[in-house]
mmCIF file with all atom_site columns, C-alpha atoms and ligand atoms in Angstrom:
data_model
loop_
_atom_site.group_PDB
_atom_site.id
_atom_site.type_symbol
_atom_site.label_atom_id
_atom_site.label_alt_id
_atom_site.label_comp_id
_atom_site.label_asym_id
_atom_site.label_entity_id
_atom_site.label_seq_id
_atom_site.pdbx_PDB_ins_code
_atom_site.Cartn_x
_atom_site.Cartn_y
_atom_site.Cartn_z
_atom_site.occupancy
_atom_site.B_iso_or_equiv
_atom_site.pdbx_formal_charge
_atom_site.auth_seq_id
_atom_site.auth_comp_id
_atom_site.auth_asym_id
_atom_site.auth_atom_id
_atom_site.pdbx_PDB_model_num
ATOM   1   C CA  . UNK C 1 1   ? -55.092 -109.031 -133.180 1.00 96.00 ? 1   UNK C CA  1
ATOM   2   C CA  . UNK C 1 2   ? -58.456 -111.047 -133.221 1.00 98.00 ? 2   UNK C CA  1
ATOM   3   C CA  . UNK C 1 3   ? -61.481 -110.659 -135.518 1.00 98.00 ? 3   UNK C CA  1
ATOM   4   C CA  . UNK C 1 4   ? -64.595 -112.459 -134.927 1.00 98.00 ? 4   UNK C CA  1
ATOM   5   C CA  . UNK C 1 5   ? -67.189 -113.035 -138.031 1.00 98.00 ? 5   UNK C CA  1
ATOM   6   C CA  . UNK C 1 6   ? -70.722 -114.087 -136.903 1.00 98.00 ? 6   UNK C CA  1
ATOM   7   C CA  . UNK C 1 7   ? -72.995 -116.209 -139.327 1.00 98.00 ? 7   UNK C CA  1
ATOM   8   C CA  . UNK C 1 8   ? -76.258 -115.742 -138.824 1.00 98.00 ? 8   UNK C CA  1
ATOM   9   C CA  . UNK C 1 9   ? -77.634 -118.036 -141.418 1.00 98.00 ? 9   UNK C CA  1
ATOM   10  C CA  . UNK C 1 10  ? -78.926 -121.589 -139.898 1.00 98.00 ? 10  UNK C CA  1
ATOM   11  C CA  . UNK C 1 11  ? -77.709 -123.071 -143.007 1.00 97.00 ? 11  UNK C CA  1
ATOM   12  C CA  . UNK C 1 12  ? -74.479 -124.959 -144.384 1.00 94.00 ? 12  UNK C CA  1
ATOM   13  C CA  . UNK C 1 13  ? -72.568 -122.693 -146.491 1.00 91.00 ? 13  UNK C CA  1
ATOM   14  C CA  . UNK C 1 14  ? -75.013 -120.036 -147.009 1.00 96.00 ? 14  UNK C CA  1
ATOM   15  C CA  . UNK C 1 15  ? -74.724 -116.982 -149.655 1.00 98.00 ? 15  UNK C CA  1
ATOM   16  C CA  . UNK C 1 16  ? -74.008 -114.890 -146.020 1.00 98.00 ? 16  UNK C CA  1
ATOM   17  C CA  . UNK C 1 17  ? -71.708 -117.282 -144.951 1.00 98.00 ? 17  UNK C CA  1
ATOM   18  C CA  . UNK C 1 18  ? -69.490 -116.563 -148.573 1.00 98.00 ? 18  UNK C CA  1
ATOM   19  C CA  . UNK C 1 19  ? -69.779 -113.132 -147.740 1.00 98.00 ? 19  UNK C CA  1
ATOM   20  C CA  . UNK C 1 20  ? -68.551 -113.514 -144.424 1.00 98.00 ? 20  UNK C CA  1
ATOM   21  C CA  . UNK C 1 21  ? -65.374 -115.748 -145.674 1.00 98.00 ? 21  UNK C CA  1
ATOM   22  C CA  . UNK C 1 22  ? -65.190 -112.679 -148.307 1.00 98.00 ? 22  UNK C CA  1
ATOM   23  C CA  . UNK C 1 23  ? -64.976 -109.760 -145.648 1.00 98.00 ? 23  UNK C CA  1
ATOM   24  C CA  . UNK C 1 24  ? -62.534 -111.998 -143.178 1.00 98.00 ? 24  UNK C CA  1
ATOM   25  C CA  . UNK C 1 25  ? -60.189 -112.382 -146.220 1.00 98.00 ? 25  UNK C CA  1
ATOM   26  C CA  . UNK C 1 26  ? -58.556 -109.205 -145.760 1.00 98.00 ? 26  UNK C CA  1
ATOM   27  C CA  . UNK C 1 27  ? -57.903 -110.089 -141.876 1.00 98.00 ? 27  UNK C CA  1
ATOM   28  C CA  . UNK C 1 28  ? -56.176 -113.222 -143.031 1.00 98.00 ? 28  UNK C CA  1
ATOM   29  C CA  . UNK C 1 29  ? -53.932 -111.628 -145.364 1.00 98.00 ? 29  UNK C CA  1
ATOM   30  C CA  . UNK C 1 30  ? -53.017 -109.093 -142.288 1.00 97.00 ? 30  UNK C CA  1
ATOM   31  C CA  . UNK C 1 31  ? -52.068 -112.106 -140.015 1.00 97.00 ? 31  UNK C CA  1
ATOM   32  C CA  . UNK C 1 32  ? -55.241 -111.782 -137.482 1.00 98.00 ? 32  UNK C CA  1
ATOM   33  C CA  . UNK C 1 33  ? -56.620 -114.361 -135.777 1.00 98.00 ? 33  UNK C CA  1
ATOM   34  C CA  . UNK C 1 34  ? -59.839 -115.491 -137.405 1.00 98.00 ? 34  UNK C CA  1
ATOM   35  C CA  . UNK C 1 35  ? -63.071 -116.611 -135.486 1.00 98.00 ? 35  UNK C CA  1
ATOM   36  C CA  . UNK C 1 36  ? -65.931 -118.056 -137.257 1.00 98.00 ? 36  UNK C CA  1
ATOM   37  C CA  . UNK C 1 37  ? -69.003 -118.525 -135.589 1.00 98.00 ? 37  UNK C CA  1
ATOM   38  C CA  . UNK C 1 38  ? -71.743 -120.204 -137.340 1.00 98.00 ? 38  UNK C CA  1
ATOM   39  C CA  . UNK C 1 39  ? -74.968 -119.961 -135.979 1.00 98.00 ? 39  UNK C CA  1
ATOM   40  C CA  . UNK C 1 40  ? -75.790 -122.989 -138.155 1.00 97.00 ? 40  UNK C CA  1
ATOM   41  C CA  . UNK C 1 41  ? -73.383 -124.976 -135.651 1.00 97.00 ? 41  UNK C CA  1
ATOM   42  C CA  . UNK C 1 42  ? -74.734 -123.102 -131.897 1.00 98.00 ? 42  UNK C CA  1
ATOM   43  C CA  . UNK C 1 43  ? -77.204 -123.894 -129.782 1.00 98.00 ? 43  UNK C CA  1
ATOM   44  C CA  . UNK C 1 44  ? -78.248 -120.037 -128.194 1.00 98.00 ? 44  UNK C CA  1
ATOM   45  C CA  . UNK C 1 45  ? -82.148 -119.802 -126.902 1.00 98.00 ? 45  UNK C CA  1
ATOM   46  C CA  . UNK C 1 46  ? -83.623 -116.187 -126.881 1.00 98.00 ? 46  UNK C CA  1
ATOM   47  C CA  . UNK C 1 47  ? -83.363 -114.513 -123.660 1.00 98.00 ? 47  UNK C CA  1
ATOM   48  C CA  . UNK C 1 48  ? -85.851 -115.435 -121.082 1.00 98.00 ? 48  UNK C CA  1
ATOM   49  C CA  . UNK C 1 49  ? -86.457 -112.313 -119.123 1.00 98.00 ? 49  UNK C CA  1
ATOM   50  C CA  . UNK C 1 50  ? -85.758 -113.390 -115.832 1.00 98.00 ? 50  UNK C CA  1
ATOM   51  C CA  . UNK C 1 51  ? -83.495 -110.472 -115.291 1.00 97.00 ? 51  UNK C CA  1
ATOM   52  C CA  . UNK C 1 52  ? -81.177 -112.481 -112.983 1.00 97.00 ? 52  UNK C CA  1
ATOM   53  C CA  . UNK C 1 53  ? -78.054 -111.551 -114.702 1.00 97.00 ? 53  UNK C CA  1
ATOM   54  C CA  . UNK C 1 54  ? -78.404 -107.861 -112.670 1.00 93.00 ? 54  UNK C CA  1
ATOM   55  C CA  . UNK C 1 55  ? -77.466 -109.178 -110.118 1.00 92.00 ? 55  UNK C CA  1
ATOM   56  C CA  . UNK C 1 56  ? -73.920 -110.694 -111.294 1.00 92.00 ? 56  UNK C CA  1
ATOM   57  C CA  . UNK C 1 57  ? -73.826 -109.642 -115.086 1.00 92.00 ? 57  UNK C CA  1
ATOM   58  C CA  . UNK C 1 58  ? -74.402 -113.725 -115.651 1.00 96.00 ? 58  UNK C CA  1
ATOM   59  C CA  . UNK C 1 59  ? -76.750 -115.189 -117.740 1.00 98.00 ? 59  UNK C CA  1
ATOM   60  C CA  . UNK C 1 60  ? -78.623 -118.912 -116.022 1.00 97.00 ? 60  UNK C CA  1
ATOM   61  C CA  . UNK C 1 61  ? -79.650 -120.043 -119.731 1.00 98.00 ? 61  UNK C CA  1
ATOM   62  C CA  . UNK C 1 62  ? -77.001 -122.997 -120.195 1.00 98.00 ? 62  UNK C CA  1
ATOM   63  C CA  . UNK C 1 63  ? -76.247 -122.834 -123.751 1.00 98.00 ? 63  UNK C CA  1
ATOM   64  C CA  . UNK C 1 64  ? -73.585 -121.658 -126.178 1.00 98.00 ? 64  UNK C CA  1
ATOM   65  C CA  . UNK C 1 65  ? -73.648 -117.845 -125.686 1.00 98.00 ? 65  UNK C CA  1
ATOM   66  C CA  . UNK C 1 66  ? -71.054 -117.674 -122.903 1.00 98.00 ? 66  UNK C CA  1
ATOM   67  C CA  . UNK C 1 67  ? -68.602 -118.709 -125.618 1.00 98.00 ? 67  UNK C CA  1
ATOM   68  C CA  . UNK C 1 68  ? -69.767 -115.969 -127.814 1.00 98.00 ? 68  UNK C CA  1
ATOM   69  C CA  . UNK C 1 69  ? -69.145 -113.355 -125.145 1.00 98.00 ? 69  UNK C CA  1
ATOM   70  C CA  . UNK C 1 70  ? -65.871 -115.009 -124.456 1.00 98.00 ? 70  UNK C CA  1
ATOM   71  C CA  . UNK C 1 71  ? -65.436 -114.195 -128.798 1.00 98.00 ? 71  UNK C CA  1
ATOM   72  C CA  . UNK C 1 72  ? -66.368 -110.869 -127.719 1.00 98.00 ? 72  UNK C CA  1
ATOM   73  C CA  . UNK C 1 73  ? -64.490 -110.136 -124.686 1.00 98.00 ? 73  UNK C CA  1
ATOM   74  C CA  . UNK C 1 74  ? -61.383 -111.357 -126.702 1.00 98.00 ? 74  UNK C CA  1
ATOM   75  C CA  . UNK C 1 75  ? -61.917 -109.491 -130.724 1.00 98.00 ? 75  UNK C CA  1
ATOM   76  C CA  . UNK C 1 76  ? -60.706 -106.469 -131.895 1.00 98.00 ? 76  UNK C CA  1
ATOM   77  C CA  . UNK C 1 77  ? -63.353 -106.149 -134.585 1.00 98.00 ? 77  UNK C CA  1
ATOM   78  C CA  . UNK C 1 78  ? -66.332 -108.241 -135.685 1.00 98.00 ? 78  UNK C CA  1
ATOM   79  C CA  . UNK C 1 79  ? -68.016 -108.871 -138.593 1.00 98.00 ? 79  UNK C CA  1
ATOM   80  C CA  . UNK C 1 80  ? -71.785 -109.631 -138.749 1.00 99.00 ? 80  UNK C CA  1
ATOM   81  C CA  . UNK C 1 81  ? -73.914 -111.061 -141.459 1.00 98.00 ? 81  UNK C CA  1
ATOM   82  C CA  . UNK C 1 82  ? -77.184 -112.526 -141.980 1.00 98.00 ? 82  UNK C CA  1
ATOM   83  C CA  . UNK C 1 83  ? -80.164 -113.693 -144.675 1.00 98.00 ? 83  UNK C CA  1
ATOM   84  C CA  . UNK C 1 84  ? -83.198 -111.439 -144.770 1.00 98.00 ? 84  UNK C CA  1
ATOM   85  C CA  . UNK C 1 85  ? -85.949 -113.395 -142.739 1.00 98.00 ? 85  UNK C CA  1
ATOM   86  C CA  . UNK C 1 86  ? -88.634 -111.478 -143.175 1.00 98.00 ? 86  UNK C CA  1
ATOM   87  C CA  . UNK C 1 87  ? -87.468 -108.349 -143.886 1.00 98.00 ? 87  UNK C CA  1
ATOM   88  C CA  . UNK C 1 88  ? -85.192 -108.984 -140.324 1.00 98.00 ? 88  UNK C CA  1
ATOM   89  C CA  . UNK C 1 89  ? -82.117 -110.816 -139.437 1.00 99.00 ? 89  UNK C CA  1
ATOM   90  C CA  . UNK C 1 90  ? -82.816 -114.461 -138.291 1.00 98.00 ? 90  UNK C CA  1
ATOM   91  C CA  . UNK C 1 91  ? -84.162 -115.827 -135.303 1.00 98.00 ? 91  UNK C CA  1
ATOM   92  C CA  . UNK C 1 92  ? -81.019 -117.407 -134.347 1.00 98.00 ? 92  UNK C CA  1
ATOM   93  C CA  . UNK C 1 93  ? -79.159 -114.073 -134.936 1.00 98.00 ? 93  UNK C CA  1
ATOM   94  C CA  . UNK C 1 94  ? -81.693 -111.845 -133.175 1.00 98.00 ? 94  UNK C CA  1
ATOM   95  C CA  . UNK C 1 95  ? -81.256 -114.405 -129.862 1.00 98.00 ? 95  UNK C CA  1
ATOM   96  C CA  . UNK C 1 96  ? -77.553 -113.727 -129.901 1.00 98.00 ? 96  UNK C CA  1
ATOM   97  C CA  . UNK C 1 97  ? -78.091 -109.560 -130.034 1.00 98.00 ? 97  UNK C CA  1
ATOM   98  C CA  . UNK C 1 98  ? -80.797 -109.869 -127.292 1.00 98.00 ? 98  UNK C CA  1
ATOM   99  C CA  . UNK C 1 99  ? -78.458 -112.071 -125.149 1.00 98.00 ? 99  UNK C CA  1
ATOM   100 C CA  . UNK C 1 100 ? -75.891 -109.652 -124.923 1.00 98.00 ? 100 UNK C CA  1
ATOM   101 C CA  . UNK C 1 101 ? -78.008 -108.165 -122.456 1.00 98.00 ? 101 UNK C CA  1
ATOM   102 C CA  . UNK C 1 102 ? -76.524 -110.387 -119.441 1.00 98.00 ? 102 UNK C CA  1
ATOM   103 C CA  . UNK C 1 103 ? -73.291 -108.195 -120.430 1.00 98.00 ? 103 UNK C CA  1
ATOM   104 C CA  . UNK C 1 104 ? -74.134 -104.582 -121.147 1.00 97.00 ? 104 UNK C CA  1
ATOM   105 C CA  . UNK C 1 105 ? -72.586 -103.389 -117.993 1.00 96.00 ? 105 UNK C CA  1
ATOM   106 C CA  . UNK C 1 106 ? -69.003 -104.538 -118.872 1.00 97.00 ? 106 UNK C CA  1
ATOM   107 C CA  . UNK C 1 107 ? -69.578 -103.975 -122.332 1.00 98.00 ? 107 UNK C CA  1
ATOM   108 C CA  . UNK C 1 108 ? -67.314 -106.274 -123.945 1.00 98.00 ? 108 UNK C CA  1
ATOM   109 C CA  . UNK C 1 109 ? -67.460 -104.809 -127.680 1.00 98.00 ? 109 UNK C CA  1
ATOM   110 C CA  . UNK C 1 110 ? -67.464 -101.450 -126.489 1.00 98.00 ? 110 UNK C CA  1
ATOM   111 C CA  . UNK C 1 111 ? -65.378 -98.783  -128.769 1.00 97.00 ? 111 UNK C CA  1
ATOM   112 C CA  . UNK C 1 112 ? -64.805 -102.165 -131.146 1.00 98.00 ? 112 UNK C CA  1
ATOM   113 C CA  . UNK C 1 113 ? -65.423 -101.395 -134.777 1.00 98.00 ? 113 UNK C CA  1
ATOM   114 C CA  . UNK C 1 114 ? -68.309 -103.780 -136.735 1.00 98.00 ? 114 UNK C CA  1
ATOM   115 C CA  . UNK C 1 115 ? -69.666 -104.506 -140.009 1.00 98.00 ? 115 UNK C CA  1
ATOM   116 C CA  . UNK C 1 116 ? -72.813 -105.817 -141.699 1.00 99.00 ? 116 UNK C CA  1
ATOM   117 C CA  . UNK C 1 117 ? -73.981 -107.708 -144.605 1.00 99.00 ? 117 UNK C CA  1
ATOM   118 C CA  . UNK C 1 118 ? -77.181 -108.891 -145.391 1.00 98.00 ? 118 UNK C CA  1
ATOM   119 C CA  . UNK C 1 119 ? -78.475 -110.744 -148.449 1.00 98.00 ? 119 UNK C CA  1
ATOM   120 C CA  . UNK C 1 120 ? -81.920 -111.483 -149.148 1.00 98.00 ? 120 UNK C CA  1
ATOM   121 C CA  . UNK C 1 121 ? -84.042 -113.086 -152.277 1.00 98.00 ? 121 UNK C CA  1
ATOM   122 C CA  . UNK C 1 122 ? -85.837 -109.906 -153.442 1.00 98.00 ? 122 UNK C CA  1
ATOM   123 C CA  . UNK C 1 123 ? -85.277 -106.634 -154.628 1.00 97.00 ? 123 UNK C CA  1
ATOM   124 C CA  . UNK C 1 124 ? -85.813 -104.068 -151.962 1.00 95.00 ? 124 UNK C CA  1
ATOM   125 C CA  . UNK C 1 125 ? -86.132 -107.515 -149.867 1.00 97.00 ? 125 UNK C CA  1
ATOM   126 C CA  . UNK C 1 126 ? -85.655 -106.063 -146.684 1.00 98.00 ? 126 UNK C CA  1
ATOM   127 C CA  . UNK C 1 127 ? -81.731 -105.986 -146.739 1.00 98.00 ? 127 UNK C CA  1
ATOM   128 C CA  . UNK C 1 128 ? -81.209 -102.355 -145.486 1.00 98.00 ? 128 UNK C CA  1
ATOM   129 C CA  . UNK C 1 129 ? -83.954 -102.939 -142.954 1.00 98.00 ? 129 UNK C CA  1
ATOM   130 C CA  . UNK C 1 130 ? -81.542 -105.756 -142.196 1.00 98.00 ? 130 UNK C CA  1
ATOM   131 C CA  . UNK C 1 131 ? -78.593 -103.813 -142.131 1.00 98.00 ? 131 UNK C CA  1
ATOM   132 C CA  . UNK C 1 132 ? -80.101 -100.989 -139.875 1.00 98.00 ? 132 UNK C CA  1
ATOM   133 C CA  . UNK C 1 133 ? -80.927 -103.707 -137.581 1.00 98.00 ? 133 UNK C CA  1
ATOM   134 C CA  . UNK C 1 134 ? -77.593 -105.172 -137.603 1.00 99.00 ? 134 UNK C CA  1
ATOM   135 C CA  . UNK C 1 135 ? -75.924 -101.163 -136.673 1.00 98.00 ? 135 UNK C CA  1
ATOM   136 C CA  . UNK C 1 136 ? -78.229 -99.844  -134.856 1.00 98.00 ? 136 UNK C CA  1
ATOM   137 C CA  . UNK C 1 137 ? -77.396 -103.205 -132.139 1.00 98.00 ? 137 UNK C CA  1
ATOM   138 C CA  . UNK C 1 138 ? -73.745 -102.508 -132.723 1.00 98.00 ? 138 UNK C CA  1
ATOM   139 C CA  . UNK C 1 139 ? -74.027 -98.911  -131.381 1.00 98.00 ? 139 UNK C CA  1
ATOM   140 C CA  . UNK C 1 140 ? -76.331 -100.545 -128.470 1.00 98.00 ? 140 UNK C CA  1
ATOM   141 C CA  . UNK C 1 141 ? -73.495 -102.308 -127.411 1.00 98.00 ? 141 UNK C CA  1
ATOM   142 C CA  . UNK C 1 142 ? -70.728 -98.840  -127.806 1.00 98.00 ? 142 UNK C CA  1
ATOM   143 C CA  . UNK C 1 143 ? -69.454 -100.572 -131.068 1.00 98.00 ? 143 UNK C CA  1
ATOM   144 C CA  . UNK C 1 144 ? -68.147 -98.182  -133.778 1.00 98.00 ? 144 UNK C CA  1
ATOM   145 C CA  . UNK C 1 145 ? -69.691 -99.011  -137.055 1.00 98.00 ? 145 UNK C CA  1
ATOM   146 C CA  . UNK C 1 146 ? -67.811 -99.256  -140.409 1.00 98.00 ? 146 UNK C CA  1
ATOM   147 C CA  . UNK C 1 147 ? -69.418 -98.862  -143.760 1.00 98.00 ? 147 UNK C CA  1
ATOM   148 C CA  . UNK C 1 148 ? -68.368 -100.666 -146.989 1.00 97.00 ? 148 UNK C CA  1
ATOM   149 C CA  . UNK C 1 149 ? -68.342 -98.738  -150.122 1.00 95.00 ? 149 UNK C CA  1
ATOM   150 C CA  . UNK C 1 150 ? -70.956 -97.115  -148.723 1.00 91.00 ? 150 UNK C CA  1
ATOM   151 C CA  . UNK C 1 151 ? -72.985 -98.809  -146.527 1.00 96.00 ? 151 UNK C CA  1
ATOM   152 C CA  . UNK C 1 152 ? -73.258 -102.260 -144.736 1.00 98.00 ? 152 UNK C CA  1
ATOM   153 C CA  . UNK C 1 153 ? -72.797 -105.187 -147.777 1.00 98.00 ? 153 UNK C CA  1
ATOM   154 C CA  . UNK C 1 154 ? -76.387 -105.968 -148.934 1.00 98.00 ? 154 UNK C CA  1
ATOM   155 C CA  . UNK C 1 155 ? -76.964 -108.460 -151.851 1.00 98.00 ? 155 UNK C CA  1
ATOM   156 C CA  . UNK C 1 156 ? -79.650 -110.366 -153.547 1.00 98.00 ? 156 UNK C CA  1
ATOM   157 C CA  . UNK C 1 157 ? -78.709 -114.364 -153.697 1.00 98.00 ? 157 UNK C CA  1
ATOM   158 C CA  . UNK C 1 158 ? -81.138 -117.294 -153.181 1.00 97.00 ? 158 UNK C CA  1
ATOM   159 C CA  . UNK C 1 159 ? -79.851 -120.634 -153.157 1.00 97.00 ? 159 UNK C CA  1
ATOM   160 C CA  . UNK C 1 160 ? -76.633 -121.224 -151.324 1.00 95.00 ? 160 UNK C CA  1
ATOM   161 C CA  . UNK C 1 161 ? -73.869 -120.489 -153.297 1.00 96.00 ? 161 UNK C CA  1
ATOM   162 C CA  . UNK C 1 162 ? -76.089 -118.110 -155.811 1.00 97.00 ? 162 UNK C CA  1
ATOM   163 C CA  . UNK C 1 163 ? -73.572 -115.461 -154.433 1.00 98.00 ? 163 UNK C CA  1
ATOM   164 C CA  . UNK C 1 164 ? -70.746 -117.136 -156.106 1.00 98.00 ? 164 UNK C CA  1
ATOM   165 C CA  . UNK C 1 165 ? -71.776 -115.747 -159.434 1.00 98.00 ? 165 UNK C CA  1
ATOM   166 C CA  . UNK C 1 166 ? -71.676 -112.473 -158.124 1.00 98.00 ? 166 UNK C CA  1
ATOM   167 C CA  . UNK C 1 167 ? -67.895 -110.856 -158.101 1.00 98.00 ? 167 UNK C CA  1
ATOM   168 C CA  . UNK C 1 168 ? -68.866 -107.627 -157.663 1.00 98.00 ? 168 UNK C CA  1
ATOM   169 C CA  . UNK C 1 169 ? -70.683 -108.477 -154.563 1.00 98.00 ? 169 UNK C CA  1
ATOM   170 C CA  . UNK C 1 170 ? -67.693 -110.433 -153.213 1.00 98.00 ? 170 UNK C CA  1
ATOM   171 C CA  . UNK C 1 171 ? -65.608 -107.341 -153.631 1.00 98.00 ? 171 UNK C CA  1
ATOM   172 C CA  . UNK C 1 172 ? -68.225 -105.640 -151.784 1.00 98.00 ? 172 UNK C CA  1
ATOM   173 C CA  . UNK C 1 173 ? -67.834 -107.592 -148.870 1.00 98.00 ? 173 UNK C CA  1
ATOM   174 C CA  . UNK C 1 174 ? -63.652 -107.667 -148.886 1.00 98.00 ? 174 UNK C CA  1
ATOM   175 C CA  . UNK C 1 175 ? -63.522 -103.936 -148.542 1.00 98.00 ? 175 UNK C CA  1
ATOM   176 C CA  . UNK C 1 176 ? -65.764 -103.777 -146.112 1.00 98.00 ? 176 UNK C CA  1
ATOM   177 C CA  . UNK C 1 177 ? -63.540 -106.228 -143.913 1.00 98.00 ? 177 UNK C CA  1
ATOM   178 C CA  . UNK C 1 178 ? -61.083 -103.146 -145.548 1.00 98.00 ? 178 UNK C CA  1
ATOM   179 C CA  . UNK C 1 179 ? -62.438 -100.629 -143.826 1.00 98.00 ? 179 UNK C CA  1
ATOM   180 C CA  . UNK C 1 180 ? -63.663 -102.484 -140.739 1.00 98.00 ? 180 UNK C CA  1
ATOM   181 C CA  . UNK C 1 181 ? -59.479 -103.830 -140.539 1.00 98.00 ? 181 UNK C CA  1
ATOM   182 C CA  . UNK C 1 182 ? -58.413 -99.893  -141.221 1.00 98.00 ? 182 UNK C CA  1
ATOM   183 C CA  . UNK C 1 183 ? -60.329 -98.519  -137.909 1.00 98.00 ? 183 UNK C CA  1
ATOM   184 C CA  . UNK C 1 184 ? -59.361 -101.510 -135.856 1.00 97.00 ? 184 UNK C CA  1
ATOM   185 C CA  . UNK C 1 185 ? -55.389 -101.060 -136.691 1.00 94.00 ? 185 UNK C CA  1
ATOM   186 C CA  . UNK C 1 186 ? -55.876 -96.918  -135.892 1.00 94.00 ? 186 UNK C CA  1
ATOM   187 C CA  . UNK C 1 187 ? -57.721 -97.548  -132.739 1.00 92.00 ? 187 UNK C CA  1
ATOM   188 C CA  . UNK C 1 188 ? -55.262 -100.075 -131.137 1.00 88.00 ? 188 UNK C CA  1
ATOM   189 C CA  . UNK C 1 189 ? -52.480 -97.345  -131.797 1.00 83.00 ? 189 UNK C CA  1
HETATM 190 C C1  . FMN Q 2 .   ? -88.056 -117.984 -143.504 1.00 56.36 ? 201 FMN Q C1  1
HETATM 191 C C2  . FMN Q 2 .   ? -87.461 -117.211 -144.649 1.00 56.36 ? 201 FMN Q C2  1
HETATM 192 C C3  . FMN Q 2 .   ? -87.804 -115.881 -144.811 1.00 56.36 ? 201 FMN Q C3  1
HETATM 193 C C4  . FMN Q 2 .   ? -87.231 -115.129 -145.837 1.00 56.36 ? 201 FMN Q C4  1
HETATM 194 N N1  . FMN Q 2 .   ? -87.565 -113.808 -145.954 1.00 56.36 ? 201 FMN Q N1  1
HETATM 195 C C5  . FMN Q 2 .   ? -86.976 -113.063 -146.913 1.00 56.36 ? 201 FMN Q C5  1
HETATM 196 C C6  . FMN Q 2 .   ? -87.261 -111.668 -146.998 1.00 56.36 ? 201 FMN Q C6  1
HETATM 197 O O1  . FMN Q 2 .   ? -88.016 -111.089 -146.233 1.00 56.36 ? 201 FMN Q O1  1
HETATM 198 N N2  . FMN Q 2 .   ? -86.635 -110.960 -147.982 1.00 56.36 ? 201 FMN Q N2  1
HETATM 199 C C7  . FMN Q 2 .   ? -85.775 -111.542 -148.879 1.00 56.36 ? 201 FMN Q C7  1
HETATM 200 O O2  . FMN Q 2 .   ? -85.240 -110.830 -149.738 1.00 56.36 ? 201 FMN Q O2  1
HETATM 201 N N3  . FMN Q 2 .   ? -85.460 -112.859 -148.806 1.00 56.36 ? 201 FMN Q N3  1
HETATM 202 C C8  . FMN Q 2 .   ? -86.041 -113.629 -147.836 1.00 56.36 ? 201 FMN Q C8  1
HETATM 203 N N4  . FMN Q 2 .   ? -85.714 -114.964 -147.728 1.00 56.36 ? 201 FMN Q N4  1
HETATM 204 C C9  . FMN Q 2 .   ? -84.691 -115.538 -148.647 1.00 56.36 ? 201 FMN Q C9  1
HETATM 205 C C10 . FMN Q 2 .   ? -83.288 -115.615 -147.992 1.00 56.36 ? 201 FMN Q C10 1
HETATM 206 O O3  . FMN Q 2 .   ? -82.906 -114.388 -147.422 1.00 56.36 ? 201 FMN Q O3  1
HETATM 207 C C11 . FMN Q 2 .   ? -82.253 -115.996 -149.078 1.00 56.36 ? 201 FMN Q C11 1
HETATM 208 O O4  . FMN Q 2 .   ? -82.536 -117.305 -149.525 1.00 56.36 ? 201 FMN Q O4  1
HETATM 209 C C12 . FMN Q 2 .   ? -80.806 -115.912 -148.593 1.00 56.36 ? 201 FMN Q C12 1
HETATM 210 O O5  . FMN Q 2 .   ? -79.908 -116.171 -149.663 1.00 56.36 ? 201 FMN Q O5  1
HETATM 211 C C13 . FMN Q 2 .   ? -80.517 -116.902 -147.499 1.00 56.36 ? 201 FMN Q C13 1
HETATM 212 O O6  . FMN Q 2 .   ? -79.201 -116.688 -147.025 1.00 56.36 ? 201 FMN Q O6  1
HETATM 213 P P1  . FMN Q 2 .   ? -78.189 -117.925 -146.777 1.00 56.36 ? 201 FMN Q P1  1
HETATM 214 O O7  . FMN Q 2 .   ? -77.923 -118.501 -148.163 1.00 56.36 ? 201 FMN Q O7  1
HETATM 215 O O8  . FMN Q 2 .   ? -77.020 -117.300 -146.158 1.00 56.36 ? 201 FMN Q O8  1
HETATM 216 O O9  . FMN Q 2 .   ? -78.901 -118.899 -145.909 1.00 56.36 ? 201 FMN Q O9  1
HETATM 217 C C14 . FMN Q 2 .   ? -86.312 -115.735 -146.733 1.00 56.36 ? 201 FMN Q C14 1
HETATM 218 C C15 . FMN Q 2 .   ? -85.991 -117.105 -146.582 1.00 56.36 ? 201 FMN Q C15 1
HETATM 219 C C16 . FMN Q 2 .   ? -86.548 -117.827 -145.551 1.00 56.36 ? 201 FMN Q C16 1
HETATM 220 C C17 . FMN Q 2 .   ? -86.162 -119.296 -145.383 1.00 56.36 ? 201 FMN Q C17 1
#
């Protein structure tokens, strides 16, 4: 079994990144496969519009993406998370969710189960907003999504590694890979 983990943050090591590591943990434990992608590390352009990809469910924009959807087409589960960019997910991350578009025919996450985390600077910052966001692409795409505790992961960190002085939040972010790991093992039965 494969999980992918998508960091949306365009920095090294980023408090979203930690939380990321945090959810996979409970994958590794399991013995799944483990992808990391790091946005940080990808070169994916936003969608251009063109609408050629209706004709063949192929995207012309030569970049990294058709690796992600490769990720996609092979995971069991995924695991997103992001900063707060004004009150939003990133740039880079919003790119990758509108590029998915070349694929929505054969629907490569469809009926996978997802997760979100978001942290952000502020109080109130925008991280639900953020998380919404996050879910409300995952059922776009026919993805089942997982809470946490409660719902997606959201936490307040600023500097990278801030979130390191935050256990609770860390815990936060392992039982959601929990949860998201639970649905994944009773839907491949
Ligand atoms: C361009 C930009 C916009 C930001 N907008 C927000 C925001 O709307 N709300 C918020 O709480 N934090 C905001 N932040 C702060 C980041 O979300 C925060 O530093 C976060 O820890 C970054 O995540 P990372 O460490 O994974 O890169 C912003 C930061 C940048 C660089």
């Amino acid at each position: 079994m494969k999980v992918c983990g998508i960091s949306g943050t365009p920095r090294i090591n980023g408090n979203s990144t930690i939380l990321l590591d945090h959810a996979l943990s409970p994958f590794k434990k399991e013995g799944w496969e483990v992808v990391q992608i790091k946005l940080s590390e990808k070169k994916i352009l936003p969608c251009n519009g063109c609408d050629k990809c209706r004709n063949n469910g192929t995207c012309v924009i030569d970049d990294d993406m058709a690796q992600v959807i490769d990720k996609f087409r092979e995971c069991d589960a995924l695991i997103v998370s992001t900063p707060v960019y004004y009150r939003t997910p990133t740039a880079q991350l919003m790119s990758l969710f509108q590029r998915y578009y070349s694929v929505r025919e054969e629907k490569p996450l469809s009926l996978k189960p997802g997760g979100a985390i978001a942290v952000g600077r502020g109080t109130g910052g925008g991280q639900a907003i953020t998380i919404n966001i996050i879910y409300t692409w995952m059922l776009s795409c026919g993805m089942v999504c997982v809470p946490g505790e409660l719902n997606g992961v959201t936490a307040r960190a600023d500097a990278p590694g801030d979130i390191l002085h935050q256990p609770d939040r860390l815990l936060q972010a392992e039982a959601l890979g929990q949860n998201v790991l639970r649905i994944a093992a009773s839907l491949s039965r």
